[in-house]
């Protein structure tokens, strides 16, 4: 096999391999973010609704339109600085009460820790009390229906559903 034949084979391999890799990466990217946009249903039947005793929380910003839904705030359990817990923002639909989870990220907020120290009179360092939650409403499947946002807080058997002052209307 001469050099010209090898060059043709290499070119043919590149012509086939490059588009195939692009398709595989594109499919991977689409599937990877599909889960974030799906707003999966979650079971909140074991959560105690509205009992905020022993919790401090606040919604700092919340907005929604036909394309996006976002919430920013914080939540802490009094006297618990480091704990294994699950915190996520859920949309509880008005019709039927079905809960849909938003993509929720916990943030370390030194300002909130200091605020809690002043309010509670303790010296604990509250970790991961901040959160951001978001949803691509336009890509959600099935479609988002009107409802209210809540913080689903789960820690060692304590499962509380904390209401936050943010309503979500039907997407336009």
Coordinates of C-alpha atoms in Angstrom, one line a residue:
X1 CA 0.0 0.0 0.0
X2 CA 1.5 3.3 -1.0
X3 CA 1.4 6.7 0.7
X4 CA -1.5 8.0 -1.5
X5 CA -3.7 5.0 -0.5
X6 CA -3.0 5.5 3.1
X7 CA -3.8 9.2 2.9
X8 CA -7.2 8.3 1.2
X9 CA -8.0 5.8 3.9
X10 CA -7.1 8.2 6.7
X11 CA -9.2 10.9 5.0
X12 CA -12.2 8.5 4.7
X13 CA -11.8 7.5 8.3
X14 CA -11.8 11.2 9.4
X15 CA -14.8 11.9 7.2
X16 CA -16.8 9.1 8.9
X17 CA -15.4 9.4 12.4
X18 CA -15.8 13.2 12.9
X19 CA -19.6 13.4 12.1
X20 CA -20.2 10.2 14.1
X21 CA -18.5 11.7 17.1
X22 CA -20.5 15.0 16.7
X23 CA -23.8 13.0 16.6
X24 CA -22.9 11.0 19.7
X25 CA -21.8 14.1 21.7
X26 CA -25.0 15.9 20.6
X27 CA -27.2 13.0 21.7
X28 CA -25.3 12.8 25.0
X29 CA -25.7 16.5 25.6
X30 CA -29.4 16.4 24.9
X31 CA -30.0 13.4 27.1
X32 CA -27.9 14.7 29.9
X33 CA -30.0 17.9 30.2
X34 CA -33.3 16.3 29.5
X35 CA -33.4 15.1 33.2
X36 CA -33.0 18.7 34.4
X37 CA -35.8 19.9 32.3
X38 CA -38.2 17.1 33.1
X39 CA -39.4 18.3 36.5
X40 CA -39.9 14.8 37.8
X41 CA -42.8 14.0 40.1
X42 CA -41.8 13.3 43.7
X43 CA -43.6 11.7 46.6
X44 CA -44.2 14.2 49.4
X45 CA -46.8 12.0 51.2
X46 CA -44.4 11.5 54.2
X47 CA -43.7 15.2 54.6
X48 CA -45.4 17.3 57.4
X49 CA -46.9 20.3 55.6
X50 CA -46.5 23.8 57.1
X51 CA -44.9 23.0 60.4
X52 CA -42.0 25.5 60.5
X53 CA -41.2 25.1 64.2
X54 CA -37.5 24.9 64.6
X55 CA -36.8 26.1 61.1
X56 CA -35.7 29.5 59.7
X57 CA -36.2 30.2 56.0
X58 CA -36.8 33.0 53.6
X59 CA -37.5 33.4 49.9
X60 CA -35.3 36.2 48.5
X61 CA -36.4 36.1 44.9
X62 CA -38.8 34.1 42.8
X63 CA -40.0 34.6 39.3
X64 CA -41.7 32.7 36.5
X65 CA -42.9 33.2 33.0
X66 CA -43.7 31.0 30.1
X67 CA -40.0 30.0 29.7
X68 CA -38.3 29.9 33.0
X69 CA -38.9 29.4 36.7
X70 CA -36.3 30.4 39.3
X71 CA -36.2 30.7 43.1
X72 CA -33.5 32.0 45.4
X73 CA -33.6 31.8 49.2
X74 CA -32.3 30.0 52.3
X75 CA -33.4 27.5 54.9
X76 CA -31.8 26.3 58.1
X77 CA -32.8 24.1 61.0
X78 CA -32.1 25.8 64.3
X79 CA -29.1 24.3 66.1
X80 CA -28.0 22.1 63.2
X81 CA -24.8 23.4 61.7
X82 CA -23.6 20.3 59.8
X83 CA -26.2 17.8 59.0
X84 CA -27.0 15.2 56.4
X85 CA -30.1 16.5 54.8
X86 CA -31.9 16.7 51.5
X87 CA -33.3 20.1 50.5
X88 CA -35.1 20.7 47.3
X89 CA -37.7 23.1 46.0
X90 CA -40.9 21.5 44.7
X91 CA -43.9 22.8 42.9
X92 CA -47.1 21.4 44.3
X93 CA -49.8 21.7 41.7
X94 CA -53.1 23.2 42.7
X95 CA -55.1 20.6 40.8
X96 CA -54.4 17.1 42.3
X97 CA -51.5 18.2 44.6
X98 CA -48.9 16.5 42.5
X99 CA -45.4 17.6 43.4
X100 CA -42.7 18.3 40.8
X101 CA -39.0 18.7 41.8
X102 CA -37.0 21.7 40.5
X103 CA -33.3 21.5 40.0
X104 CA -32.0 22.7 43.4
X105 CA -28.5 23.7 44.3
X106 CA -27.4 24.3 47.9
X107 CA -25.0 27.2 48.5
X108 CA -22.8 28.1 51.4
X109 CA -24.0 31.5 52.7
X110 CA -21.8 33.2 55.4
X111 CA -24.1 36.2 55.6
X112 CA -27.1 33.9 56.5
X113 CA -25.0 32.0 59.1
X114 CA -24.0 35.3 60.7
X115 CA -27.7 36.5 60.6
X116 CA -28.8 33.2 62.3
X117 CA -26.1 33.6 65.0
X118 CA -27.4 37.1 65.8
X119 CA -31.1 35.9 65.9
X120 CA -30.5 32.6 67.7
X121 CA -27.7 33.7 70.0
X122 CA -25.5 30.8 69.0
X123 CA -22.0 30.5 67.5
X124 CA -22.7 27.7 65.0
X125 CA -21.5 27.9 61.4
X126 CA -24.5 27.0 59.3
X127 CA -23.3 25.3 56.2
X128 CA -25.2 25.0 52.9
X129 CA -28.2 27.0 53.9
X130 CA -28.7 29.0 50.7
X131 CA -30.4 27.5 47.6
X132 CA -31.2 28.3 44.0
X133 CA -33.8 26.4 42.2
X134 CA -34.7 26.5 38.5
X135 CA -36.7 24.9 35.8
X136 CA -36.9 25.4 32.0
X137 CA -40.7 25.6 31.9
X138 CA -40.8 25.5 28.1
X139 CA -39.0 22.1 28.0
X140 CA -40.8 20.5 31.0
X141 CA -42.6 17.3 30.1
X142 CA -45.4 17.0 31.0
X143 CA -46.3 20.7 31.0
X144 CA -46.2 22.7 34.2
X145 CA -49.6 23.5 35.8
X146 CA -50.4 26.3 38.3
X147 CA -49.2 25.7 41.8
X148 CA -47.2 26.9 44.8
X149 CA -43.5 26.4 45.6
X150 CA -42.4 24.7 48.8
X151 CA -39.1 23.7 50.3
X152 CA -39.0 19.9 50.9
X153 CA -36.6 19.4 53.9
X154 CA -35.6 15.9 54.8
X155 CA -33.2 15.1 57.6
X156 CA -33.0 11.9 59.6
X157 CA -36.7 11.2 59.7
X158 CA -37.7 14.8 60.0
X159 CA -39.6 15.5 56.7
X160 CA -41.1 19.0 56.5
X161 CA -42.7 20.8 53.6
X162 CA -42.2 24.5 54.1
X163 CA -44.4 26.9 52.1
X164 CA -42.6 29.8 50.3
X165 CA -44.4 32.8 48.9
X166 CA -44.2 32.1 45.3
X167 CA -47.0 31.1 43.0
X168 CA -46.5 29.6 39.5
X169 CA -49.1 30.3 36.9
X170 CA -49.8 28.4 33.7
X171 CA -47.1 29.0 31.1
X172 CA -48.1 31.4 28.3

